[in-house]
Tab-separated table of C-alpha atoms and ligand atoms in Angstrom:
chain	number	residue	atom	x	y	z
Q	345	MET	CA	49.248	42.083	20.669
Q	346	ARG	CA	48.048	42.142	24.238
Q	347	LYS	CA	44.436	42.093	23.067
Q	348	ARG	CA	44.899	38.969	20.876
Q	349	LEU	CA	45.953	36.607	23.649
Q	350	PRO	CA	42.620	36.469	25.483
Q	351	LEU	CA	40.849	35.956	22.126
Q	352	ARG	CA	43.076	32.999	21.279
Q	353	ALA	CA	42.584	31.546	24.712
Q	354	LEU	CA	38.851	31.962	24.304
Q	355	ALA	CA	38.880	30.203	20.890
Q	356	ALA	CA	40.966	27.326	22.264
Q	357	GLY	CA	38.636	27.005	25.250
Q	358	LEU	CA	35.616	26.963	22.947
Q	359	ALA	CA	37.181	24.279	20.736
Q	360	LEU	CA	37.902	22.152	23.808
Q	361	LEU	CA	34.344	22.606	25.031
Q	362	LEU	CA	32.935	21.569	21.621
Q	363	ALA	CA	35.191	18.511	21.506
Q	364	LEU	CA	34.069	17.456	24.959
Q	365	CYS	CA	30.401	18.055	24.157
Q	366	ALA	CA	30.623	15.920	21.001
Q	367	GLY	CA	31.259	12.952	23.265
Q	368	CYS	CA	28.430	13.755	25.636
Q	369	THR	CA	25.617	14.832	23.243
Q	370	PRO	CA	22.504	13.473	24.945
Q	371	GLN	CA	21.128	10.550	22.907
Q	372	PRO	CA	17.327	10.412	22.637
Q	373	GLU	CA	15.831	7.873	25.006
Q	374	LYS	CA	15.028	4.442	23.482
Q	375	HIS	CA	11.551	2.978	24.014
Q	376	THR	CA	10.713	-0.475	22.660
Q	377	GLU	CA	7.924	-3.034	22.927
Q	378	THR	CA	7.114	-6.366	21.252
Q	379	PHE	CA	3.545	-7.652	21.008
Q	380	ALA	CA	1.287	-9.857	18.885
Q	381	ALA	CA	-1.146	-8.137	16.504
Q	382	MET	CA	-2.543	-8.596	12.996
Q	383	ASP	CA	-1.587	-12.266	12.988
Q	384	THR	CA	2.118	-11.519	13.417
Q	385	VAL	CA	4.678	-10.288	15.939
Q	386	MET	CA	5.419	-6.567	16.012
Q	387	THR	CA	8.293	-4.665	17.590
Q	388	LEU	CA	8.148	-0.875	17.821
Q	389	THR	CA	11.394	0.928	18.702
Q	390	LEU	CA	11.262	4.703	19.148
Q	391	TYR	CA	13.957	7.206	20.033
Q	392	GLY	CA	12.866	10.355	21.862
Q	393	GLY	CA	9.315	11.684	21.840
Q	394	GLU	CA	6.894	12.391	24.642
Q	395	ASP	CA	6.098	9.971	27.454
Q	396	GLY	CA	3.219	7.706	26.485
Q	397	THR	CA	3.969	7.809	22.749
Q	398	LEU	CA	4.896	4.117	22.629
Q	399	SER	CA	1.691	3.001	24.346
Q	400	ALA	CA	-0.357	5.350	22.119
Q	401	ALA	CA	1.285	3.718	19.068
Q	402	LYS	CA	0.512	0.212	20.310
Q	403	ASP	CA	-3.101	1.196	21.090
Q	404	ARG	CA	-3.445	2.554	17.544
Q	405	VAL	CA	-2.269	-0.790	16.092
Q	406	LEU	CA	-4.826	-2.678	18.181
Q	407	GLU	CA	-7.562	-0.224	17.175
Q	408	LEU	CA	-6.771	-0.691	13.457
Q	409	GLU	CA	-6.695	-4.472	13.915
Q	410	SER	CA	-10.140	-4.405	15.520
Q	411	LEU	CA	-11.519	-2.417	12.549
Q	412	LEU	CA	-9.793	-4.249	9.702
Q	413	SER	CA	-9.347	-7.907	10.679
Q	414	VAL	CA	-11.289	-10.194	8.341
Q	415	THR	CA	-11.350	-12.989	10.933
Q	416	ASP	CA	-12.587	-10.901	13.899
Q	417	PRO	CA	-16.399	-11.170	13.740
Q	418	ASP	CA	-16.694	-7.753	15.416
Q	419	SER	CA	-14.589	-5.898	12.813
Q	420	GLU	CA	-16.042	-3.503	10.240
Q	421	ILE	CA	-14.748	-5.697	7.409
Q	422	ALA	CA	-16.440	-8.780	8.909
Q	423	ALA	CA	-19.690	-6.767	9.199
Q	424	LEU	CA	-19.411	-5.732	5.545
Q	425	ASN	CA	-18.788	-9.352	4.489
Q	426	ARG	CA	-21.706	-10.615	6.560
Q	427	ASP	CA	-24.273	-7.919	5.759
Q	428	GLY	CA	-23.188	-6.884	2.240
Q	429	SER	CA	-23.105	-3.250	3.356
Q	430	ALA	CA	-21.555	-1.342	6.272
Q	431	ALA	CA	-20.816	2.168	7.466
Q	432	LEU	CA	-17.030	2.352	7.777
Q	433	SER	CA	-14.819	4.351	10.128
Q	434	PRO	CA	-12.584	6.987	8.464
Q	435	ASP	CA	-9.618	4.547	8.696
Q	436	ALA	CA	-11.389	1.620	7.032
Q	437	ALA	CA	-12.965	3.873	4.375
Q	438	GLU	CA	-9.656	5.531	3.530
Q	439	LEU	CA	-7.809	2.221	3.318
Q	440	LEU	CA	-10.522	0.603	1.196
Q	441	GLY	CA	-10.551	3.614	-1.149
Q	442	ARG	CA	-6.799	3.504	-1.624
Q	443	ALA	CA	-6.791	-0.288	-1.968
Q	444	LEU	CA	-9.441	-0.164	-4.714
Q	445	GLU	CA	-7.406	2.452	-6.573
Q	446	LEU	CA	-4.329	0.176	-6.338
Q	447	CYS	CA	-6.322	-2.852	-7.524
Q	448	GLY	CA	-6.986	-0.772	-10.648
Q	449	ARG	CA	-3.402	0.476	-11.024
Q	450	THR	CA	-2.063	-3.087	-10.823
Q	451	GLY	CA	-4.562	-4.361	-13.394
Q	452	GLY	CA	-6.273	-6.572	-10.810
Q	453	ALA	CA	-3.091	-8.410	-9.691
Q	454	LEU	CA	-4.147	-6.986	-6.333
Q	455	ASP	CA	-7.819	-7.776	-5.798
Q	456	VAL	CA	-9.352	-7.149	-2.364
Q	457	THR	CA	-12.332	-9.394	-3.212
Q	458	ILE	CA	-10.076	-12.487	-3.287
Q	459	TYR	CA	-11.233	-13.585	0.193
Q	460	PRO	CA	-13.594	-16.457	-0.793
Q	461	VAL	CA	-10.667	-18.029	-2.679
Q	462	VAL	CA	-8.170	-17.449	0.151
Q	463	ARG	CA	-10.587	-19.110	2.574
Q	464	ALA	CA	-11.297	-22.096	0.272
Q	465	TRP	CA	-7.568	-22.894	0.315
Q	466	GLY	CA	-7.672	-22.780	4.125
Q	467	PHE	CA	-5.601	-19.634	4.642
Q	468	THR	CA	-6.989	-17.587	7.558
Q	469	THR	CA	-8.810	-20.701	8.900
Q	470	GLY	CA	-5.934	-23.202	9.000
Q	471	ASN	CA	-8.048	-25.924	7.299
Q	472	TYR	CA	-5.663	-26.240	4.371
Q	473	ALA	CA	-6.858	-28.077	1.264
Q	474	VAL	CA	-6.494	-27.925	-2.517
Q	475	PRO	CA	-10.039	-27.089	-3.727
Q	476	ASP	CA	-11.187	-28.823	-6.892
Q	477	GLY	CA	-11.332	-26.909	-10.160
Q	478	GLY	CA	-15.120	-26.564	-10.196
Q	479	VAL	CA	-15.130	-24.982	-6.739
Q	480	ILE	CA	-12.445	-22.495	-7.773
Q	481	ALA	CA	-14.277	-21.602	-11.000
Q	482	ASP	CA	-17.430	-20.940	-8.989
Q	483	LEU	CA	-15.589	-18.821	-6.417
Q	484	LEU	CA	-13.927	-16.751	-9.144
Q	485	THR	CA	-17.359	-15.491	-10.213
Q	486	ARG	CA	-17.301	-13.653	-6.858
Q	487	VAL	CA	-13.862	-12.077	-7.357
Q	488	ASP	CA	-13.936	-8.640	-9.006
Q	489	TYR	CA	-12.867	-5.499	-7.162
Q	490	THR	CA	-14.718	-3.272	-9.668
Q	491	GLN	CA	-17.983	-4.497	-8.099
Q	492	VAL	CA	-17.184	-2.948	-4.685
Q	493	ARG	CA	-19.060	0.306	-4.025
Q	494	LEU	CA	-17.629	2.921	-1.668
Q	495	ASP	CA	-19.917	5.887	-1.288
Q	496	GLY	CA	-18.650	8.353	1.302
Q	497	GLY	CA	-18.169	6.165	4.351
Q	498	THR	CA	-20.503	3.377	3.267
Q	499	ALA	CA	-19.254	0.290	1.455
Q	500	SER	CA	-21.343	-2.366	-0.241
Q	501	LEU	CA	-20.704	-5.652	-2.016
Q	502	PRO	CA	-22.728	-7.806	-4.419
Q	503	GLU	CA	-24.302	-10.987	-3.010
Q	504	GLY	CA	-21.683	-13.613	-2.173
Q	505	PHE	CA	-18.701	-11.217	-2.379
Q	506	GLU	CA	-16.279	-10.813	0.542
Q	507	LEU	CA	-13.424	-8.384	1.160
Q	508	ASP	CA	-9.974	-8.960	2.644
Q	509	LEU	CA	-7.633	-6.019	3.289
Q	510	GLY	CA	-4.884	-8.338	4.588
Q	511	ALA	CA	-2.575	-7.437	1.698
Q	512	VAL	CA	-2.532	-3.728	2.644
Q	513	ALA	CA	-3.562	-3.398	6.320
Q	514	LYS	CA	-0.045	-3.552	7.784
Q	515	GLY	CA	1.197	-1.007	5.254
Q	516	TYR	CA	-1.579	1.370	6.291
Q	517	THR	CA	-0.739	0.714	9.937
Q	518	GLY	CA	2.910	1.648	9.315
Q	519	ASP	CA	1.924	4.913	7.627
Q	520	THR	CA	-0.482	5.740	10.457
Q	521	LEU	CA	2.130	5.033	13.143
Q	522	ALA	CA	4.829	7.034	11.347
Q	523	ALA	CA	2.475	10.061	11.267
Q	524	LEU	CA	1.513	9.600	14.938
Q	525	LEU	CA	5.170	9.385	15.981
Q	526	LYS	CA	6.175	12.502	14.052
Q	527	GLU	CA	3.288	14.426	15.662
Q	528	ASN	CA	4.716	13.381	19.032
Q	529	GLY	CA	8.232	14.590	18.299
Q	530	VAL	CA	9.816	11.239	17.410
Q	531	THR	CA	12.407	11.770	14.678
Q	532	SER	CA	13.878	8.264	14.688
Q	533	ALA	CA	12.007	4.957	14.856
Q	534	LEU	CA	12.067	1.391	13.547
Q	535	LEU	CA	8.642	-0.237	13.228
Q	536	GLU	CA	8.784	-3.979	12.602
Q	537	LEU	CA	5.284	-5.132	11.665
Q	538	GLY	CA	5.918	-8.764	10.759
Q	539	GLY	CA	7.462	-8.742	7.272
Q	540	ASN	CA	6.766	-5.018	6.932
Q	541	ILE	CA	9.470	-2.639	8.136
Q	542	HIS	CA	8.787	1.080	8.446
Q	543	THR	CA	11.590	3.474	9.241
Q	544	VAL	CA	11.088	6.988	10.576
Q	545	GLY	CA	14.053	9.255	9.843
Q	546	THR	CA	17.528	7.804	10.262
Q	547	LYS	CA	19.079	5.949	13.178
Q	548	PRO	CA	19.652	8.325	16.117
Q	549	ASP	CA	23.329	8.689	15.080
Q	550	GLY	CA	22.249	9.966	11.642
Q	551	SER	CA	23.169	6.823	9.692
Q	552	ASP	CA	20.725	4.816	7.540
Q	553	TRP	CA	18.713	1.911	8.911
Q	554	ARG	CA	19.968	-1.429	7.599
Q	555	VAL	CA	17.125	-3.825	6.801
Q	556	ALA	CA	17.913	-7.478	6.025
Q	557	VAL	CA	16.033	-9.185	3.189
Q	558	ARG	CA	15.333	-12.814	4.088
Q	559	ASP	CA	16.433	-15.690	1.911
Q	560	PRO	CA	13.119	-17.340	0.899
Q	561	ALA	CA	14.945	-20.673	0.611
Q	562	GLY	CA	16.513	-20.743	4.082
Q	563	ASP	CA	17.114	-19.049	7.396
Q	564	GLY	CA	19.718	-16.563	6.174
Q	565	TYR	CA	19.557	-13.308	4.246
Q	566	VAL	CA	20.012	-12.492	0.566
Q	567	GLY	CA	21.324	-9.066	1.508
Q	568	VAL	CA	20.829	-5.827	3.393
Q	569	VAL	CA	19.223	-2.617	2.145
Q	570	SER	CA	20.113	0.777	3.664
Q	571	VAL	CA	17.230	3.240	3.933
Q	572	ALA	CA	15.902	6.277	5.815
Q	573	SER	CA	12.228	7.325	6.117
Q	574	LYS	CA	11.040	4.443	3.924
Q	575	ALA	CA	8.776	1.430	4.134
Q	576	VAL	CA	10.513	-1.866	3.248
Q	577	ILE	CA	7.816	-4.450	2.626
Q	578	THR	CA	8.202	-8.087	1.654
Q	579	SER	CA	5.699	-10.594	0.295
Q	580	GLY	CA	7.019	-14.125	0.118
Q	581	GLY	CA	5.710	-17.589	-0.521
Q	582	TYR	CA	7.644	-18.754	2.564
Q	583	GLU	CA	5.562	-16.584	4.932
Q	584	ARG	CA	2.475	-18.805	4.996
Q	585	TYR	CA	2.059	-22.080	3.128
Q	586	PHE	CA	1.140	-25.743	3.290
Q	587	GLU	CA	2.410	-28.748	1.356
Q	588	GLU	CA	0.408	-31.511	-0.287
Q	589	GLY	CA	1.694	-34.216	-2.625
Q	590	GLY	CA	5.147	-32.632	-2.525
Q	591	VAL	CA	3.832	-29.279	-3.812
Q	592	ARG	CA	4.006	-26.061	-1.791
Q	593	TYR	CA	0.887	-23.872	-1.839
Q	594	TRP	CA	1.203	-20.345	-0.460
Q	595	HIS	CA	-1.105	-17.521	0.616
Q	596	ILE	CA	-0.573	-15.105	-2.278
Q	597	MET	CA	-3.278	-15.813	-4.861
Q	598	ASP	CA	-3.443	-15.060	-8.557
Q	599	PRO	CA	-6.940	-13.546	-8.946
Q	600	LYS	CA	-7.020	-14.813	-12.565
Q	601	THR	CA	-6.586	-18.496	-11.650
Q	602	GLY	CA	-7.856	-18.642	-8.055
Q	603	ALA	CA	-4.695	-20.563	-7.117
Q	604	PRO	CA	-1.440	-19.563	-5.404
Q	605	ALA	CA	0.499	-17.233	-7.725
Q	606	ARG	CA	3.299	-19.238	-9.302
Q	607	SER	CA	5.177	-16.607	-11.237
Q	608	GLY	CA	8.741	-17.828	-10.703
Q	609	LEU	CA	9.253	-15.399	-7.812
Q	610	ALA	CA	9.892	-16.535	-4.246
Q	611	SER	CA	9.774	-13.058	-2.687
Q	612	VAL	CA	9.339	-9.390	-3.566
Q	613	THR	CA	10.612	-6.591	-1.324
Q	614	VAL	CA	9.353	-3.107	-2.142
Q	615	VAL	CA	11.047	0.071	-0.889
Q	616	ALA	CA	8.617	2.997	-1.019
Q	617	ASP	CA	7.690	6.227	0.752
Q	618	SER	CA	4.172	4.952	1.450
Q	619	GLY	CA	3.471	1.777	3.385
Q	620	VAL	CA	0.075	1.186	1.759
Q	621	TYR	CA	1.595	1.507	-1.678
Q	622	GLY	CA	4.554	-0.717	-0.791
Q	623	ASP	CA	2.283	-3.350	0.750
Q	624	ALA	CA	-0.136	-3.362	-2.202
Q	625	LEU	CA	2.776	-3.616	-4.613
Q	626	SER	CA	4.670	-6.362	-2.783
Q	627	THR	CA	1.598	-8.581	-3.180
Q	628	ALA	CA	0.717	-7.447	-6.722
Q	629	LEU	CA	4.271	-7.678	-8.122
Q	630	PHE	CA	4.592	-11.188	-6.683
Q	631	VAL	CA	1.493	-12.114	-8.714
Q	632	MET	CA	2.806	-10.387	-11.876
Q	633	GLY	CA	6.181	-12.160	-11.864
Q	634	LEU	CA	9.544	-10.561	-12.649
Q	635	ASP	CA	8.856	-9.412	-16.228
Q	636	GLY	CA	5.448	-7.926	-15.409
Q	637	ALA	CA	6.809	-6.340	-12.231
Q	638	LEU	CA	9.689	-4.685	-14.106
Q	639	ASP	CA	7.260	-3.392	-16.753
Q	640	TYR	CA	5.223	-1.859	-13.921
Q	641	TRP	CA	8.372	-0.335	-12.376
Q	642	ARG	CA	9.511	1.125	-15.690
Q	643	ALA	CA	6.073	2.653	-16.287
Q	644	ASN	CA	5.778	4.146	-12.771
Q	645	ARG	CA	9.246	4.669	-11.192
Q	646	ASP	CA	7.725	5.613	-7.823
Q	647	PHE	CA	9.275	2.769	-5.786
Q	648	GLU	CA	12.270	0.423	-5.872
Q	649	ALA	CA	12.283	-3.343	-5.378
Q	650	ILE	CA	14.350	-6.467	-4.726
Q	651	PHE	CA	13.109	-9.656	-6.395
Q	652	VAL	CA	14.260	-13.135	-5.378
Q	653	ALA	CA	13.349	-15.837	-7.902
Q	654	GLU	CA	12.616	-19.451	-7.042
Q	655	ASP	CA	16.024	-20.370	-8.532
Q	656	GLY	CA	17.683	-18.040	-5.969
Q	657	SER	CA	18.689	-15.292	-8.422
Q	658	VAL	CA	18.267	-11.709	-7.208
Q	659	THR	CA	17.219	-8.690	-9.282
Q	660	VAL	CA	17.231	-5.143	-7.890
Q	661	THR	CA	15.862	-2.026	-9.559
Q	662	ALA	CA	18.481	0.577	-10.478
Q	663	GLY	CA	17.659	2.937	-7.589
Q	664	LEU	CA	18.889	0.318	-5.088
Q	665	GLU	CA	22.147	-0.497	-6.869
Q	666	ASP	CA	24.209	1.299	-4.205
Q	667	ALA	CA	21.822	0.872	-1.254
Q	668	PHE	CA	21.557	-2.931	-1.478
Q	669	ALA	CA	24.482	-5.080	-0.330
Q	670	LEU	CA	24.186	-8.665	-1.520
Q	671	SER	CA	25.252	-11.513	0.750
Q	672	GLY	CA	28.002	-13.762	-0.623
Q	673	ARG	CA	26.371	-16.706	-2.332
Q	674	HIS	CA	23.717	-15.061	-4.518
Q	675	ASN	CA	23.877	-13.647	-8.058
Q	676	MET	CA	22.464	-10.203	-8.667
Q	677	ALA	CA	21.199	-8.423	-11.762
Q	678	VAL	CA	20.336	-4.709	-11.845
Q	679	ALA	CA	17.185	-3.746	-13.770
Q	680	ARG	CA	17.586	-0.486	-15.731
Q	681	PRO	CA	14.812	1.943	-16.715
F	762	LIG	P1	0.909	-9.874	1.726
F	762	LIG	O1	1.536	-10.679	2.793
F	762	LIG	O2	0.936	-8.393	1.958
F	762	LIG	O3	1.411	-10.217	0.355
F	762	LIG	O4	-0.650	-10.201	1.727
F	762	LIG	C1	-1.092	-11.517	1.548
F	762	LIG	C2	-2.497	-11.636	2.087
F	762	LIG	O5	-3.391	-10.883	1.271
F	762	LIG	C3	-2.983	-13.069	2.034
F	762	LIG	O6	-2.805	-13.696	3.278
F	762	LIG	C4	-4.454	-12.923	1.678
F	762	LIG	O7	-5.209	-12.692	2.846
F	762	LIG	C5	-4.481	-11.685	0.825
F	762	LIG	N1	-4.243	-11.920	-0.608
F	762	LIG	C6	-3.687	-12.998	-1.226
F	762	LIG	N2	-3.584	-12.796	-2.552
F	762	LIG	C7	-4.096	-11.566	-2.786
F	762	LIG	C8	-4.291	-10.781	-3.971
F	762	LIG	N3	-3.886	-11.198	-5.177
F	762	LIG	N4	-4.859	-9.559	-3.814
F	762	LIG	C9	-5.248	-9.116	-2.614
F	762	LIG	N5	-5.089	-9.788	-1.475
F	762	LIG	C10	-4.515	-11.002	-1.549
F	763	LIG	MG1	1.123	-6.768	0.736
């Protein structure tokens, strides 16, 4: 009996200590910065990690921008477009290789040679105009991703062709940053790269990140998706557009018609492990339209998505049924395999 008392006292003391410590567990330090890059505003928020990780992450974004920007005359992509051939850095070569593969997987709904068409409509220059049919037909003879050659680190294009990696560059940037952060001991981070959100791990308290999906028709949200360690990437007609004669023309082009993709969708949000894949798909599924996009999902099942149609209706793929919380005034359908 006498021996048990100190043991009990010890157990009670330990329990008290644990209870107290639960309230004072050191939270990882928050580091955050907002800056302009890749034609958008980015906010990186990291928890924990080594000193200097945040500035290393920002420097990496600026480095990728300087390699990949189609409008920066000093970028590798601009050199390729100007000279028809260029030696690419490992980053640009890897991204171009993966982008070409995804152009093929999406049956050309994604086509990285769409740039002459994008420019004719004034996107990337700001000189918006509806080109006439003859101009578009001529430009479409220079749109065909199968004509791009990538041999080791050297890329080449036929005469008159031009590349634009704008549909996938931010996705690649998110993947690159997530890897850099993990190497530096960051287990929790939220990377907001314009319409692309990349999450590393969970929130510091262990709960999922909650990412709002914008209402393409207004300032509000259609709902919130809960995720951990995923990329959540949206392509929407509302992101960049101009209006002429009462018609809205946006920056996502159908490579078959050379005109803004009018598939009945107003936005596509893809939830995927890979940012490049999610970014390529958000653009390509927007071009395909809801039926084509769901066919692609059923055939692949390696991502989930939230589709908002121009009539405001929302469709989510089955894997998001529990993770997506719809805001009040929308209708939602769940697509099954
Ligand atoms: P995102 O915002 O990821 O959907 O990418 C849209 C950007 O990619 C546009 O601003 C264009 O520069 C380019 N783009 C537009 N349509 C396509 C397409 N069908 N395939 C590849 N890139 C495209
Ligand atoms: Mg994209």
